[in-house]
CSV table of C-alpha atoms in Angstrom, one decimal:
chain,number,residue,atom,x,y,z
T,1,MET,CA,-10.2,-8.6,15.6
T,2,THR,CA,-11.7,-5.4,13.8
T,3,THR,CA,-14.1,-4.8,10.7
T,4,ALA,CA,-11.4,-4.0,8.0
T,5,ALA,CA,-9.3,-7.6,9.4
T,6,LYS,CA,-12.8,-9.5,9.2
T,7,PHE,CA,-13.3,-8.2,5.9
T,8,TRP,CA,-10.3,-9.1,4.7
T,9,ASP,CA,-9.7,-12.2,6.1
T,10,GLY,CA,-12.7,-13.1,4.7
T,11,VAL,CA,-11.7,-12.5,0.8
T,12,ALA,CA,-8.0,-13.6,1.3
T,13,GLU,CA,-8.0,-17.3,-0.3
T,14,LYS,CA,-9.8,-15.2,-3.5
T,15,TYR,CA,-7.5,-12.1,-3.5
T,16,ALA,CA,-4.6,-14.8,-3.5
T,17,ARG,CA,-6.0,-17.2,-5.9
T,18,SER,CA,-6.3,-13.2,-7.9
T,19,PRO,CA,-4.3,-12.7,-11.4
T,20,ILE,CA,-2.9,-8.9,-10.9
T,21,LYS,CA,-5.3,-6.9,-13.7
T,22,ASP,CA,-2.4,-4.3,-14.8
T,23,MET,CA,1.4,-6.1,-14.8
T,24,ASP,CA,2.9,-3.1,-16.7
T,25,SER,CA,2.0,-1.0,-13.8
T,26,TYR,CA,2.6,-3.5,-11.0
T,27,GLU,CA,6.2,-3.7,-12.6
T,28,HIS,CA,7.3,-1.0,-13.0
T,29,THR,CA,6.1,0.1,-9.0
T,30,LEU,CA,8.2,-2.6,-8.3
T,31,GLU,CA,10.9,-1.0,-10.5
T,32,ARG,CA,11.1,2.5,-9.4
T,33,THR,CA,11.1,1.4,-5.3
T,34,ALA,CA,13.2,-1.0,-5.6
T,35,SER,CA,15.5,1.9,-7.6
T,36,TYR,CA,15.2,3.7,-4.6
T,37,LEU,CA,16.5,0.7,-1.9
T,38,LYS,CA,20.1,-0.2,-0.2
T,39,LYS,CA,20.5,-3.4,0.8
T,40,THR,CA,21.1,-2.4,4.0
T,41,ASP,CA,18.0,-1.0,4.5
T,42,ASP,CA,15.3,-2.2,6.7
T,43,VAL,CA,11.7,-2.2,5.0
T,44,LEU,CA,8.1,-1.5,6.7
T,45,GLU,CA,5.1,-2.3,3.8
T,46,LEU,CA,1.8,-1.5,5.1
T,47,GLY,CA,-1.1,-3.2,4.5
T,48,CYS,CA,1.2,-5.8,2.9
T,49,GLY,CA,-1.6,-8.4,1.7
T,50,THR,CA,-0.6,-11.8,0.7
T,51,GLY,CA,2.7,-10.2,0.7
T,52,MET,CA,4.0,-10.5,-3.0
T,53,THR,CA,5.2,-7.4,-3.1
T,54,ALA,CA,7.4,-8.1,-0.2
T,55,LEU,CA,8.7,-11.0,-1.6
T,56,ARG,CA,10.0,-9.3,-5.2
T,57,LEU,CA,11.3,-7.3,-3.2
T,58,SER,CA,13.0,-8.7,-0.5
T,59,PRO,CA,16.3,-9.5,-2.6
T,60,TYR,CA,17.0,-5.4,-2.8
T,61,ALA,CA,16.4,-5.1,1.3
T,62,ASP,CA,18.4,-5.8,4.3
T,63,THR,CA,15.0,-7.2,5.9
T,64,ILE,CA,11.2,-6.0,5.3
T,65,THR,CA,8.5,-6.0,8.1
T,66,ALA,CA,5.6,-7.4,6.2
T,67,SER,CA,2.2,-6.3,8.2
T,68,ASP,CA,-0.7,-6.0,7.3
T,69,VAL,CA,-4.4,-6.3,9.4
T,70,SER,CA,-5.4,-9.6,8.3
T,71,PRO,CA,-4.1,-12.9,9.9
T,72,CYS,CA,-5.3,-14.6,7.0
T,73,MET,CA,-3.5,-12.8,4.3
T,74,LEU,CA,-0.4,-13.1,6.8
T,75,ALA,CA,-0.6,-16.6,6.8
T,76,VAL,CA,-0.5,-16.4,2.9
T,77,GLY,CA,2.8,-14.8,3.2
T,78,GLN,CA,4.1,-16.7,5.2
T,79,LYS,CA,3.5,-20.1,3.6
T,80,ASN,CA,5.2,-17.8,0.2
T,81,ALA,CA,8.2,-17.0,2.0
T,82,ALA,CA,8.9,-20.3,2.9
T,83,GLU,CA,7.9,-21.8,0.0
T,84,GLN,CA,10.6,-19.3,-1.9
T,85,GLN,CA,13.2,-20.3,0.6
T,86,ILE,CA,12.8,-16.2,1.8
T,87,GLU,CA,14.1,-15.3,5.0
T,88,ASN,CA,14.6,-12.0,5.0
T,89,VAL,CA,10.6,-11.2,5.0
T,90,ALA,CA,8.9,-10.9,8.7
T,91,PHE,CA,5.3,-11.3,8.3
T,92,VAL,CA,3.1,-8.8,11.3
T,93,GLN,CA,-0.5,-8.0,11.9
T,94,ALA,CA,0.0,-4.6,12.5
T,95,ASP,CA,-3.2,-1.5,11.8
T,96,ALA,CA,-1.1,0.9,9.8
T,97,CYS,CA,-2.0,3.8,12.1
T,98,ARG,CA,-0.1,2.2,14.9
T,99,PRO,CA,2.2,-0.1,12.9
T,100,PRO,CA,5.6,-2.0,14.9
T,101,SER,CA,7.3,-0.3,17.0
T,102,TRP,CA,10.8,-0.1,14.9
T,103,SER,CA,12.9,2.3,13.2
T,104,TYR,CA,13.0,1.9,9.8
T,105,ASP,CA,15.0,3.8,6.3
T,106,VAL,CA,11.9,2.8,4.3
T,107,VAL,CA,8.6,3.0,4.6
T,108,LEU,CA,5.9,1.5,1.8
T,109,ALA,CA,2.1,1.7,1.4
T,110,PHE,CA,0.7,0.1,-2.2
T,111,ASN,CA,-3.0,0.0,-2.5
T,112,VAL,CA,-4.0,1.2,1.2
T,113,LEU,CA,-4.3,4.4,2.5
T,114,HIS,CA,-7.6,5.3,0.7
T,115,LEU,CA,-8.4,1.8,2.9
T,116,VAL,CA,-7.2,4.1,6.0
T,117,GLU,CA,-10.4,5.5,8.0
T,118,ASP,CA,-7.8,7.9,9.8
T,119,LEU,CA,-5.2,9.0,7.6
T,120,ASN,CA,-3.6,11.7,9.3
T,121,ALA,CA,-2.9,9.4,11.6
T,122,ALA,CA,-1.4,7.2,9.9
T,123,LEU,CA,1.4,9.3,8.3
T,124,ALA,CA,2.1,10.0,11.5
T,125,SER,CA,2.7,7.1,12.1
T,126,VAL,CA,4.9,6.6,9.3
T,127,HIS,CA,7.0,9.5,9.7
T,128,GLU,CA,7.2,8.6,13.4
T,129,VAL,CA,8.7,4.6,13.1
T,130,MET,CA,11.2,6.6,10.6
T,131,LYS,CA,15.2,7.1,10.6
T,132,PRO,CA,16.3,10.5,10.3
T,133,GLY,CA,15.9,11.6,5.8
T,134,GLY,CA,13.9,8.0,5.7
T,135,LEU,CA,11.4,7.3,3.0
T,136,PHE,CA,8.4,6.4,2.3
T,137,ILE,CA,6.9,4.8,-0.6
T,138,SER,CA,3.2,4.3,-2.1
T,139,LYS,CA,0.7,4.0,-4.7
T,140,THR,CA,-3.0,4.5,-4.2
T,141,PHE,CA,-6.2,4.6,-5.5
T,142,CYS,CA,-7.8,8.4,-6.8
T,143,PRO,CA,-10.6,8.9,-8.1
T,144,PRO,CA,-10.8,10.2,-11.4
T,145,GLN,CA,-10.8,14.1,-12.5
T,146,ARG,CA,-11.3,14.2,-16.0
T,147,GLY,CA,-13.8,12.5,-18.5
T,148,ILE,CA,-16.6,10.4,-16.9
T,149,ASN,CA,-15.7,7.5,-15.8
T,150,LEU,CA,-18.6,5.3,-16.3
T,151,ARG,CA,-17.4,1.7,-14.5
T,152,PHE,CA,-16.3,4.2,-11.4
T,153,GLN,CA,-18.9,6.3,-10.9
T,154,ALA,CA,-21.5,2.5,-11.2
T,155,VAL,CA,-19.1,1.1,-8.2
T,156,ARG,CA,-19.2,5.2,-5.8
T,157,LEU,CA,-23.0,4.5,-5.9
T,158,ALA,CA,-23.9,0.6,-5.3
T,159,LEU,CA,-20.0,1.1,-2.8
T,160,PRO,CA,-22.5,2.6,0.8
T,161,VAL,CA,-25.1,-0.5,-0.4
T,162,MET,CA,-22.1,-3.5,-0.2
T,163,GLN,CA,-20.3,-1.2,2.8
T,164,LEU,CA,-23.5,-2.2,4.2
T,165,LEU,CA,-23.7,-5.6,3.7
T,166,GLY,CA,-20.3,-6.4,4.8
T,167,LYS,CA,-19.3,-6.7,1.5
T,168,ALA,CA,-16.6,-3.3,0.9
T,169,PRO,CA,-14.2,-2.3,3.4
T,170,PHE,CA,-13.8,1.8,3.4
T,171,VAL,CA,-12.7,3.3,0.8
T,172,ARG,CA,-11.3,7.6,1.1
T,173,PHE,CA,-11.9,9.5,-2.3
T,174,LEU,CA,-8.5,12.1,-2.2
T,175,SER,CA,-7.7,13.2,-6.0
T,176,GLU,CA,-4.3,13.1,-6.0
T,177,ALA,CA,-4.1,17.1,-5.2
T,178,GLU,CA,-5.1,16.3,-1.3
T,179,LEU,CA,-3.7,13.0,-1.0
T,180,ASP,CA,-0.2,15.1,-1.4
T,181,ALA,CA,-1.3,17.7,0.4
T,182,ALA,CA,-2.1,15.2,3.5
T,183,VAL,CA,1.7,13.5,2.8
T,184,GLU,CA,3.2,16.9,3.2
T,185,ARG,CA,1.4,17.9,5.9
T,186,ALA,CA,3.0,14.6,7.7
T,187,GLY,CA,6.3,15.6,7.9
T,188,PHE,CA,7.5,15.0,4.1
T,189,GLU,CA,9.1,16.1,1.3
T,190,ILE,CA,7.7,14.8,-1.7
T,191,VAL,CA,10.6,14.1,-4.5
T,192,GLU,CA,9.4,12.1,-7.0
T,193,CYS,CA,5.5,11.5,-8.0
T,194,ASP,CA,3.3,10.5,-10.8
T,195,SER,CA,0.1,9.2,-11.8
T,196,PHE,CA,-0.4,5.2,-13.9
T,197,PRO,CA,-1.5,3.4,-16.1
T,198,VAL,CA,-3.1,6.0,-18.3
T,199,ARG,CA,-6.3,4.1,-17.5
T,200,ASP,CA,-7.3,3.4,-13.8
T,201,ALA,CA,-4.4,5.5,-12.9
T,202,ARG,CA,-2.8,5.1,-9.2
T,203,ARG,CA,-0.9,7.7,-7.4
T,204,PHE,CA,2.6,6.8,-6.6
T,205,LEU,CA,4.4,8.9,-4.2
T,206,VAL,CA,8.0,8.9,-3.0
T,207,ALA,CA,8.5,10.9,0.0
T,208,ARG,CA,11.0,12.1,2.0
T,209,LYS,CA,11.1,12.1,6.2
T,210,ILE,CA,12.3,16.1,7.5
């Protein structure tokens, strides 16, 4: 088991119990994402965690393959899918750099790209498993570029110690411009971009395979 899988297995139960901090932003992300999906689409989600997003989006797609490195996270998702009687979401253990070998209309990556150690390899793999003209939809943490964010600065200073103690995963601090450029280098054309909410913003991207 990889280091990442061990970390996320260890926090799976707590993660599953934690409420979403900004529900309005989450609902907005779901709404924007659903507007791009078709009932005929085969969708892959990378870093699905406990599968909440995949289950919420299941009515808008034909199939969703929800993948994650953590077996414990996936087990929570499978349990929730069974309880909700959702049959078009399959849970698969996979790394973002080695996604399930299939051909997808849409690939989703929410709050995961900044946790991937080899971002270029992950984006190349996404490009490889997508159908021509397919869509890549992501939402990613990028450090604040304006003003002084004391909370972010404190977390960044503490992060190396937390990682050494196994209390935090790998984190990449990409600017929005760097993230956009990486997606374009991987062979995508950005068709929509936004950053929300105003505080603690995440970069929302929709990009088409070219």
